[in-house]
Short mmCIF file of C-alpha atoms and ligand atoms in Angstrom, two decimals:
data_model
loop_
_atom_site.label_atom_id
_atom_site.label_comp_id
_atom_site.label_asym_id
_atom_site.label_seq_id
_atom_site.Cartn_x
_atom_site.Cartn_y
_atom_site.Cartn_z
CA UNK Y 1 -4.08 -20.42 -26.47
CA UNK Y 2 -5.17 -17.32 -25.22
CA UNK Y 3 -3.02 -13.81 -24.67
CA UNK Y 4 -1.41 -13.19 -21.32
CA UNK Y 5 -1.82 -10.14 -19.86
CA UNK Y 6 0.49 -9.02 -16.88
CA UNK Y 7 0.21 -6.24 -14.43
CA UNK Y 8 3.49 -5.70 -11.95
CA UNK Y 9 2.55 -2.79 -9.17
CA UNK Y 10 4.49 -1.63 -6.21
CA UNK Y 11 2.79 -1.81 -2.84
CA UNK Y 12 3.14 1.91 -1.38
CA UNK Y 13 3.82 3.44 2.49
CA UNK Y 14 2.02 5.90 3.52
CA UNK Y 15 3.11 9.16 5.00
CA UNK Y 16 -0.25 10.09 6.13
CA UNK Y 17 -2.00 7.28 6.58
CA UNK Y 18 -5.64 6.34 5.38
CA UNK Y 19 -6.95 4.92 8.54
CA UNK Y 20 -10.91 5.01 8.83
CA UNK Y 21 -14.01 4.77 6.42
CA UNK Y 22 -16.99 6.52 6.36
CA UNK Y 23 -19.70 4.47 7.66
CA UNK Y 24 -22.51 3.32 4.71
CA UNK Y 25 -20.53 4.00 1.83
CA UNK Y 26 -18.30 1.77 -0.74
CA UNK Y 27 -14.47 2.27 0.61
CA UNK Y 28 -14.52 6.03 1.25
CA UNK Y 29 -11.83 7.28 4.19
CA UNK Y 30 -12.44 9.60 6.64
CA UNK Y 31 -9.37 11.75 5.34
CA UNK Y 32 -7.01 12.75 2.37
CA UNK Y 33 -4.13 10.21 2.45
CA UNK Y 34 -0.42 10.67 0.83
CA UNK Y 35 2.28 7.32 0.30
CA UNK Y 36 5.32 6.98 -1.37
CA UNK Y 37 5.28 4.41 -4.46
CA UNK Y 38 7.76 1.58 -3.76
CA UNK Y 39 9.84 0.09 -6.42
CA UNK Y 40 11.05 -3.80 -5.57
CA UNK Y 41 8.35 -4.67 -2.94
CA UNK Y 42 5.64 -5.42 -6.06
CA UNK Y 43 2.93 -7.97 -7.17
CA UNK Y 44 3.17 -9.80 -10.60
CA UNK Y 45 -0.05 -11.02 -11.93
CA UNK Y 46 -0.98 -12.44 -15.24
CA UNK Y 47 -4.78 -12.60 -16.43
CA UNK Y 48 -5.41 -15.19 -19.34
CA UNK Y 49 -8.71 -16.10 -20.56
CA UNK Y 50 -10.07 -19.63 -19.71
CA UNK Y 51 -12.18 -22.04 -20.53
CA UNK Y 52 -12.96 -23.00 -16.99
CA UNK Y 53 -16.04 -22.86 -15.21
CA UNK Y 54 -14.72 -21.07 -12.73
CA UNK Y 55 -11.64 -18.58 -12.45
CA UNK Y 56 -8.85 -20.33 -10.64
CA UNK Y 57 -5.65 -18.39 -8.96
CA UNK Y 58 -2.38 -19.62 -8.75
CA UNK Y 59 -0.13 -18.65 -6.13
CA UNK Y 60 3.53 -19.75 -5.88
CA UNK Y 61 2.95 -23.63 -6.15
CA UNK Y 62 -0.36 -23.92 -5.41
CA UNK Y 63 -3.62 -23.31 -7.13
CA UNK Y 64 -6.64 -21.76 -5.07
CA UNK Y 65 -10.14 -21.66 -6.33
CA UNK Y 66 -13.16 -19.54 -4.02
CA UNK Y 67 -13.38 -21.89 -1.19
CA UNK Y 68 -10.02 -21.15 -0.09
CA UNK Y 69 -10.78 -18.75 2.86
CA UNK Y 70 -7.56 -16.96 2.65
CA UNK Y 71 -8.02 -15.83 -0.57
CA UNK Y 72 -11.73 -15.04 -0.49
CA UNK Y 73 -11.14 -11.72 -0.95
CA UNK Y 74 -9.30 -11.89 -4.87
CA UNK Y 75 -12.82 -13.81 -5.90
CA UNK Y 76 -14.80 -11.57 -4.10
CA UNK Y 77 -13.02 -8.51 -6.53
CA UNK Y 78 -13.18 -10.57 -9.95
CA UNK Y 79 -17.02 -10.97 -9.14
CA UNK Y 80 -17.26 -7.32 -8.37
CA UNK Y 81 -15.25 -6.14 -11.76
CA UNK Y 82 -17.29 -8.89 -13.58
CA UNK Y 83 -20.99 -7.86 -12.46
CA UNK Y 84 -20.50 -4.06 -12.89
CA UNK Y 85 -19.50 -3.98 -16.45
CA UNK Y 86 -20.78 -7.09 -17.47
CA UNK Y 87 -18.01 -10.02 -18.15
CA UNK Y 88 -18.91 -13.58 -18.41
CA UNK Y 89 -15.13 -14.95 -19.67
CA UNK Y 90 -13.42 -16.95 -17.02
CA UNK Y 91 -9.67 -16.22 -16.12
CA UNK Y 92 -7.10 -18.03 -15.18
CA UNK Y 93 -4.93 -16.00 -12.67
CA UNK Y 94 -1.40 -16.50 -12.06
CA UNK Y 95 0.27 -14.59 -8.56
CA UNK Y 96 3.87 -13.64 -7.63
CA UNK Y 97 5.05 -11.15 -4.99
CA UNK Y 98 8.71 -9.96 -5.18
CA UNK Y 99 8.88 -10.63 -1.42
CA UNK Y 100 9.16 -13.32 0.46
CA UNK Y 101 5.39 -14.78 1.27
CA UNK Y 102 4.70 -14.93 5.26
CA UNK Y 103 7.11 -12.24 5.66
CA UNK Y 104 4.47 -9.78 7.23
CA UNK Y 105 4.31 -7.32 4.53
CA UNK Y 106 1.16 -6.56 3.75
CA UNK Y 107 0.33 -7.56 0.23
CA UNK Y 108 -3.18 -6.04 -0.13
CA UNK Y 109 -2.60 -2.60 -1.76
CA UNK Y 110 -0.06 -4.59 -4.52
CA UNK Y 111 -2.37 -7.52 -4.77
CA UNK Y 112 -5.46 -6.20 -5.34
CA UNK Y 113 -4.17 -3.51 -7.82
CA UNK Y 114 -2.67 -5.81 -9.89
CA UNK Y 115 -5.11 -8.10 -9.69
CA UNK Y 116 -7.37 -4.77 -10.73
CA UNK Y 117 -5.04 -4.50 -14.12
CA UNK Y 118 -4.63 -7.62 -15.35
CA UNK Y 119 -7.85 -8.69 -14.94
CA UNK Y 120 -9.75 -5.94 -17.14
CA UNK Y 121 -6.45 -5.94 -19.55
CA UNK Y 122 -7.47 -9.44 -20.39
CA UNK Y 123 -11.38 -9.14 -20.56
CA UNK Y 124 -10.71 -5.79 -22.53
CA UNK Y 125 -8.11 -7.09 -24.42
CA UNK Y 126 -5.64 -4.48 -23.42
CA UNK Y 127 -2.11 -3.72 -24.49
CA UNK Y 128 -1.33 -0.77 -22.30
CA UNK Y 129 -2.74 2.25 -20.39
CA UNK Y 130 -3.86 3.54 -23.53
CA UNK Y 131 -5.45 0.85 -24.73
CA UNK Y 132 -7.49 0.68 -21.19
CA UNK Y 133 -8.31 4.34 -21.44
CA UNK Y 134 -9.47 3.88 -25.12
CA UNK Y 135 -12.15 1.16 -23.69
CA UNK Y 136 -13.42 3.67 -21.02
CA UNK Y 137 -10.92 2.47 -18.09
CA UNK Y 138 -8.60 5.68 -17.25
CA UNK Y 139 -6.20 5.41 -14.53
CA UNK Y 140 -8.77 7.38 -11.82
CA UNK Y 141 -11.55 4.95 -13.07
CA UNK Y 142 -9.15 1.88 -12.25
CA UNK Y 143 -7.98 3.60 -8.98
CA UNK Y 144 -11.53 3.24 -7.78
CA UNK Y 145 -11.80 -0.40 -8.69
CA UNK Y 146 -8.59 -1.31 -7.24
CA UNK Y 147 -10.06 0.82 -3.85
CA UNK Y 148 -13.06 -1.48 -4.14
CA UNK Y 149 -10.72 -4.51 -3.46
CA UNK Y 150 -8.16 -3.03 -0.74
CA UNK Y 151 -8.38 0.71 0.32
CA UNK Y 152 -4.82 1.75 -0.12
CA UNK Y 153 -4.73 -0.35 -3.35
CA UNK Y 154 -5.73 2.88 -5.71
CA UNK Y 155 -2.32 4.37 -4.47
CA UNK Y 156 -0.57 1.97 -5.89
CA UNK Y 157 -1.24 3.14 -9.35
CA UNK Y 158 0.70 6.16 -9.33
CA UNK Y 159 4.73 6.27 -9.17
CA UNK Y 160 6.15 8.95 -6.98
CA UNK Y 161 4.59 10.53 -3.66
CA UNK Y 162 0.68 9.92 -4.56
CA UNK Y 163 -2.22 11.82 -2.95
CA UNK Y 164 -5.61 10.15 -2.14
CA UNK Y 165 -8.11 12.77 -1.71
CA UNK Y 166 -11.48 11.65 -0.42
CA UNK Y 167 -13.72 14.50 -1.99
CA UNK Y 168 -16.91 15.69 -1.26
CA UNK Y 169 -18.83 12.31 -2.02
CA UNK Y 170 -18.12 8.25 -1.73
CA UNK Y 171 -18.07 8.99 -5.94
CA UNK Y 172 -15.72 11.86 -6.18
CA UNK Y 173 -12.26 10.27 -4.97
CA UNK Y 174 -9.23 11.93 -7.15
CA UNK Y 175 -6.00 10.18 -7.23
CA UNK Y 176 -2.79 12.00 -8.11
CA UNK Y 177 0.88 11.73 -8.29
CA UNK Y 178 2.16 15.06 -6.58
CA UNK Y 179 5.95 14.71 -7.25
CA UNK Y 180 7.41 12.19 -9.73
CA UNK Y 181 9.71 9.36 -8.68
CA UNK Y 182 12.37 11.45 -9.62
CA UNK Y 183 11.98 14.48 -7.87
CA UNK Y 184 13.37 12.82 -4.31
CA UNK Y 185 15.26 9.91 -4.07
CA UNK Y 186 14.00 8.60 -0.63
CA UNK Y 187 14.44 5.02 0.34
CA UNK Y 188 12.72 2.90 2.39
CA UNK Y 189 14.41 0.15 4.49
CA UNK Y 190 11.84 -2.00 6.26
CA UNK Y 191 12.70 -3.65 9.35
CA UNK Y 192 10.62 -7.26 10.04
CA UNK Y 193 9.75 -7.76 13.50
CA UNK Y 194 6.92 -10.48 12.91
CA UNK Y 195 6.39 -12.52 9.71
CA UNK Y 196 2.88 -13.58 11.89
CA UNK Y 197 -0.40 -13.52 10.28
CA UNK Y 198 -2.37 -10.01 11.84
CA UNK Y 199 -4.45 -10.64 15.35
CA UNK Y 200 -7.04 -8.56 13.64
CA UNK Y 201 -7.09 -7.59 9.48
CA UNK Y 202 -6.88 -3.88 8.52
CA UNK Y 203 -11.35 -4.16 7.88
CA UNK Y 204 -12.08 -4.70 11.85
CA UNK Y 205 -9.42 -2.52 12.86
CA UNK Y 206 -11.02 0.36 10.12
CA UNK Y 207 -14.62 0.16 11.91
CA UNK Y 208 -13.20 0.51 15.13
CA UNK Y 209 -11.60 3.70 14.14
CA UNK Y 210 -14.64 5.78 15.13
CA UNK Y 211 -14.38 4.21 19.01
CA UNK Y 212 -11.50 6.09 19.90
CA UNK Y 213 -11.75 9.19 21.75
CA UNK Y 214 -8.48 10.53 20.14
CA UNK Y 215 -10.19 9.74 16.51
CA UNK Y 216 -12.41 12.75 16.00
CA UNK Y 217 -9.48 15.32 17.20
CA UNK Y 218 -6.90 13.19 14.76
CA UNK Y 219 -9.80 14.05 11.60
CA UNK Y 220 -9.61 17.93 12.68
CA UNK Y 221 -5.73 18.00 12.60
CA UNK Y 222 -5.02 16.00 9.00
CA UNK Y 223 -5.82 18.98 6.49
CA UNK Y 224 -2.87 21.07 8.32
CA UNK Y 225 -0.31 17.94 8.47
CA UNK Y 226 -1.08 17.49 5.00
CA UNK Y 227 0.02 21.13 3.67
CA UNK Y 228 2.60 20.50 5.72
CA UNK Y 229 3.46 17.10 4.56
CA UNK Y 230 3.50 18.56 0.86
CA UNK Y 231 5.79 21.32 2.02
CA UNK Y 232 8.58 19.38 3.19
CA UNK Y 233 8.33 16.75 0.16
CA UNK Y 234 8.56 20.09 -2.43
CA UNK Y 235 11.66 21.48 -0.20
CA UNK Y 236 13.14 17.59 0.29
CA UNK Y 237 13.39 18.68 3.77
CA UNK Y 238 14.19 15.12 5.27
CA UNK Y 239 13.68 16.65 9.40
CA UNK Y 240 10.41 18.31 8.40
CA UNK Y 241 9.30 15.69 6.41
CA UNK Y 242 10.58 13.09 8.93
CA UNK Y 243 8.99 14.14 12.59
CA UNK Y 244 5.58 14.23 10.73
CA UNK Y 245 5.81 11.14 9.29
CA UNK Y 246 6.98 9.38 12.99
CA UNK Y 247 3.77 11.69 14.90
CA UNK Y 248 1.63 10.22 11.66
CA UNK Y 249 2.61 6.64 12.49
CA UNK Y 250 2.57 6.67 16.14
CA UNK Y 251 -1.31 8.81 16.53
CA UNK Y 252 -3.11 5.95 13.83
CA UNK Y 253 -0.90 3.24 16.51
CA UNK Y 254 -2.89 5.51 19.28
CA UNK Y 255 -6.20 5.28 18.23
CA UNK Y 256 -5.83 1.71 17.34
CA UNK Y 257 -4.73 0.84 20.66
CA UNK Y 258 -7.57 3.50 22.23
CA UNK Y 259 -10.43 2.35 20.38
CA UNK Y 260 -13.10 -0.08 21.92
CA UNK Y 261 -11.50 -3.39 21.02
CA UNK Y 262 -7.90 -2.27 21.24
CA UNK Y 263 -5.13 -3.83 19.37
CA UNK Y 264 -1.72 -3.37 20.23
CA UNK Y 265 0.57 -4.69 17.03
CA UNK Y 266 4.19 -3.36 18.04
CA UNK Y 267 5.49 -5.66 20.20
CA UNK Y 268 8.76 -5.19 22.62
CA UNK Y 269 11.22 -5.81 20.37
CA UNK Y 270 9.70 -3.11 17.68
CA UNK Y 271 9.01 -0.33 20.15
CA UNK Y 272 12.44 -0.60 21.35
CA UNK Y 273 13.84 -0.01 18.23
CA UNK Y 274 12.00 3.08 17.89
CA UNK Y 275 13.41 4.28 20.95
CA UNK Y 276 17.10 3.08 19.88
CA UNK Y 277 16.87 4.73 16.26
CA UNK Y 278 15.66 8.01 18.04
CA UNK Y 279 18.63 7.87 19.82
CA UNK Y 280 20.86 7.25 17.32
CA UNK Y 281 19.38 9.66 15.76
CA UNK Y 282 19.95 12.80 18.51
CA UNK Y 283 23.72 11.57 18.60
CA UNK Y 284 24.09 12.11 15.30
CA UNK Y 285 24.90 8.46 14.23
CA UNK Y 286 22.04 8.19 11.58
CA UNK Y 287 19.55 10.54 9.76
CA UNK Y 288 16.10 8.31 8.99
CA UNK Y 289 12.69 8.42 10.18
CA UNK Y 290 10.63 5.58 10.77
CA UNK Y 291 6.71 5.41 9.72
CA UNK Y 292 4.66 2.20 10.65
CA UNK Y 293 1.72 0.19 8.75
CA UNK Y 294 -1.16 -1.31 10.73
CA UNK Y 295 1.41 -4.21 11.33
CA UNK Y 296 4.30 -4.69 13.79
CA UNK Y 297 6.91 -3.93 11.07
CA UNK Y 298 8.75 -0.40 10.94
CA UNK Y 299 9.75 1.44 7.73
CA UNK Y 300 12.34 3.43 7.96
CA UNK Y 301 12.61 6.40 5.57
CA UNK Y 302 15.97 8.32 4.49
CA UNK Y 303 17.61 9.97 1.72
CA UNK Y 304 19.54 7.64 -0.64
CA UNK Y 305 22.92 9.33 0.63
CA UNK Y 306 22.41 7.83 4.14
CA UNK Y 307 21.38 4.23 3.11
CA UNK Y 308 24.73 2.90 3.53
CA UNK Y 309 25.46 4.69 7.18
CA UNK Y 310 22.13 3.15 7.92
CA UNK Y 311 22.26 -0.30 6.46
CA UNK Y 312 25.43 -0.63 8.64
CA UNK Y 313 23.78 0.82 11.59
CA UNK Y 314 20.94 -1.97 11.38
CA UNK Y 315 23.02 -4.93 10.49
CA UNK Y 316 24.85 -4.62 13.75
CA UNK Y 317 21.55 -5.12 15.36
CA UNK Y 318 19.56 -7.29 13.01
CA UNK Y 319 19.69 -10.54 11.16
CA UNK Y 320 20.47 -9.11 7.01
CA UNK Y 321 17.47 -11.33 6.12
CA UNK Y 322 15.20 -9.14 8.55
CA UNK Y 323 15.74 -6.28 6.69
CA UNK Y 324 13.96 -4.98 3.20
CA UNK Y 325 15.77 -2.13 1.25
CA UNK Y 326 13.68 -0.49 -1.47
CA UNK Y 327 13.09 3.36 -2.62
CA UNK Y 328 10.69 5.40 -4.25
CA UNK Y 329 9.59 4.11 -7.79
CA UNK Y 330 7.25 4.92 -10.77
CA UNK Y 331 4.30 3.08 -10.61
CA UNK Y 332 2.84 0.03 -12.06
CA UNK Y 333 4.17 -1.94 -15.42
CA UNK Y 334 1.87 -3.43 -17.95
CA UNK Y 335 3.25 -6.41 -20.30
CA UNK Y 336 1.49 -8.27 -22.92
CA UNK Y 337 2.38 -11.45 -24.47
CA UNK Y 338 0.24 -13.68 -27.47
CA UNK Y 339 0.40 -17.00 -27.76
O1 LIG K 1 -5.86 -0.75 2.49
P1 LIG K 1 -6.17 -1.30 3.85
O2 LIG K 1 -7.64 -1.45 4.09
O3 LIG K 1 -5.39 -2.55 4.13
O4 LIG K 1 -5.72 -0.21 4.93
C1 LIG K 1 -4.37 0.07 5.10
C2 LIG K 1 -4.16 1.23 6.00
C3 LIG K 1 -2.71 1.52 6.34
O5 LIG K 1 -1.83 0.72 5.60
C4 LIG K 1 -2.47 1.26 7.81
C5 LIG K 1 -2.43 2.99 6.07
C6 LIG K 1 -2.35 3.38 4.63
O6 LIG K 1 -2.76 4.50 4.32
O7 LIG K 1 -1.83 2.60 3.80
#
């Protein structure tokens, strides 16, 4: 029997968000991105060498191979890893996310990272970080490939707040952990307003970026949100941090819904509770922020001394199993076991 090789990683939520590519070039964004690692919400993969013809992926209960059209996208990546440096092996892939499947969380950035690790632990034959440094893969290097698969993926493996800088070519992204997960303890309680599969994926929705008239002014803006962004994370100033991350989330939700083919994906029920948690917020009740992926659920971001006020505050509105607590962790865990 052959080794198994497992990769757990977060997914992350971004504070400024990565939301555009440049056009003709491999997964590089218009703009410098920053997230917060997340510590429960996280992918488990194992890699294990087979003797297959084929790699084969097992999710939950069911086994997928390549014609599956959901899952297109985790063959597409092995292909990609396996052409560019060259291995033949087969692998048998096994899937878990820590959350529940269908429940509208995106599971790209975890998925594809992990899928990233375990993958080239197992045709390396890899141990740890080390041992994937020592056979030319260093964290940067396996930021990139994870990018290749899902954008935000490289993120993902980095604990703590993580920056995403774009640099001066498509080859020159840097990837680096700015504060550790122990230099804030900031939570992040996300709210589920629609466990339904996306109208349109984060790809289409990417391209149309450029159609929106408020896209170019956004690009010219982002450097000086950023510094500031950074400033409030090194003072753990929750306001400062907090009305930037709320403009952040609502101007990407503006160009999305002002681009050519616009997609609205709040729906009544979400943008309401924006309005009620602002609210409760000017009275005094509750201090937390919301942020929002390109999805219609809300993340709402506070200190770890408010969770309770605010877990309170939400369960008199919501349903307990709408509701996702996690906080800010330390990045992706690699395990080994022979057989
Ligand atoms: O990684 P993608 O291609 O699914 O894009 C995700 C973009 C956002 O989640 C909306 C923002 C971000 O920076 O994570």
């Amino acid at each position: 029997m052959n080794a198994i090789h497992t990769a757990t990683v977060p997914s992350n939520i971004a504070f400024i968000k990565y939301w555009g590519k440049r056009p003709h070039a491999r997964q590089w964004p218009a703009n410098d991105s920053l997230s917060m690692t997340l510590n429960q919400l996280a992918t488990k993969t194992s890699a294990r060498i087979s003797n297959s013809d084929d790699h084969s992926l097992r999710l939950g209960d069911r086994v997928y191979s390549r014609t599956d059209k959901n899952l297109g996208k985790t063959f597409v990546h092995l292909d990609r890893l396996a052409l560019r440096f060259g291995f033949t092996e087969k692998l048998q892939i096994t899937s878990v996310n820590s959350f529940p499947m269908g429940a509208g969380i995106a599971s790209s950035a975890s998925g594809l990272a992990a899928l990233t690790l375990a993958s080239l632990m197992a045709w390396t034959d890899s141990r740890n970080w080390d041992d994937l440094e020592n056979k030319g893969f260093d964290r940067n290097l396996l930021a990139d490939l994870s990018r290749l698969g899902s954008g935000s993926a490289c993120r993902s493996l980095f604990g703590g707040f993580v920056q995403w800088e774009a640099g001066p070519n498509e080859d020159s992204q840097r990837y680096a952990s700015l504060f550790s997960d122990e230099h804030w303890a900031l939570r992040d309680t996300v709210v589920l307003f629609s466990s339904e599969q996306k109208s349109v994926g984060s790809t289409e929705a990417h391209e149309l970026a450029w159609s929106s008239p408020l896209f170019i002014p956004r690009l010219s803006g982002l450097p000086e949100r950023m510094n500031l962004v950074k400033q409030a994370l090194a003072d753990r100033d929750m306001q400062g941090l907090g009305l930037w991350l709320e403009a952040e989330a609502l101007e990407m939700h503006a160009v999305i819904m002002t681009a050519s083919q616009p997609v609205h994906y709040l729906n009544q029920e979400a943008l309401q509770f924006l309005a009620d948690l602002r609210t409760a917020r000017q009275e005094g009740e509750i201090h937390a922020y919301f942020t929002i992926d390109a999805g219609p659920n809300i993340h709402v971001i506070h200190e770890a001394g408010e969770h309770e006020r605010l877990k309170l505050w939400l369960q008199r509105r919501l349903a307990a199993d709408r509701l996702l607590h996690d906080s800010v962790g330390a990045g992706p865990r690699l395990d080994f076991q022979s057989e």
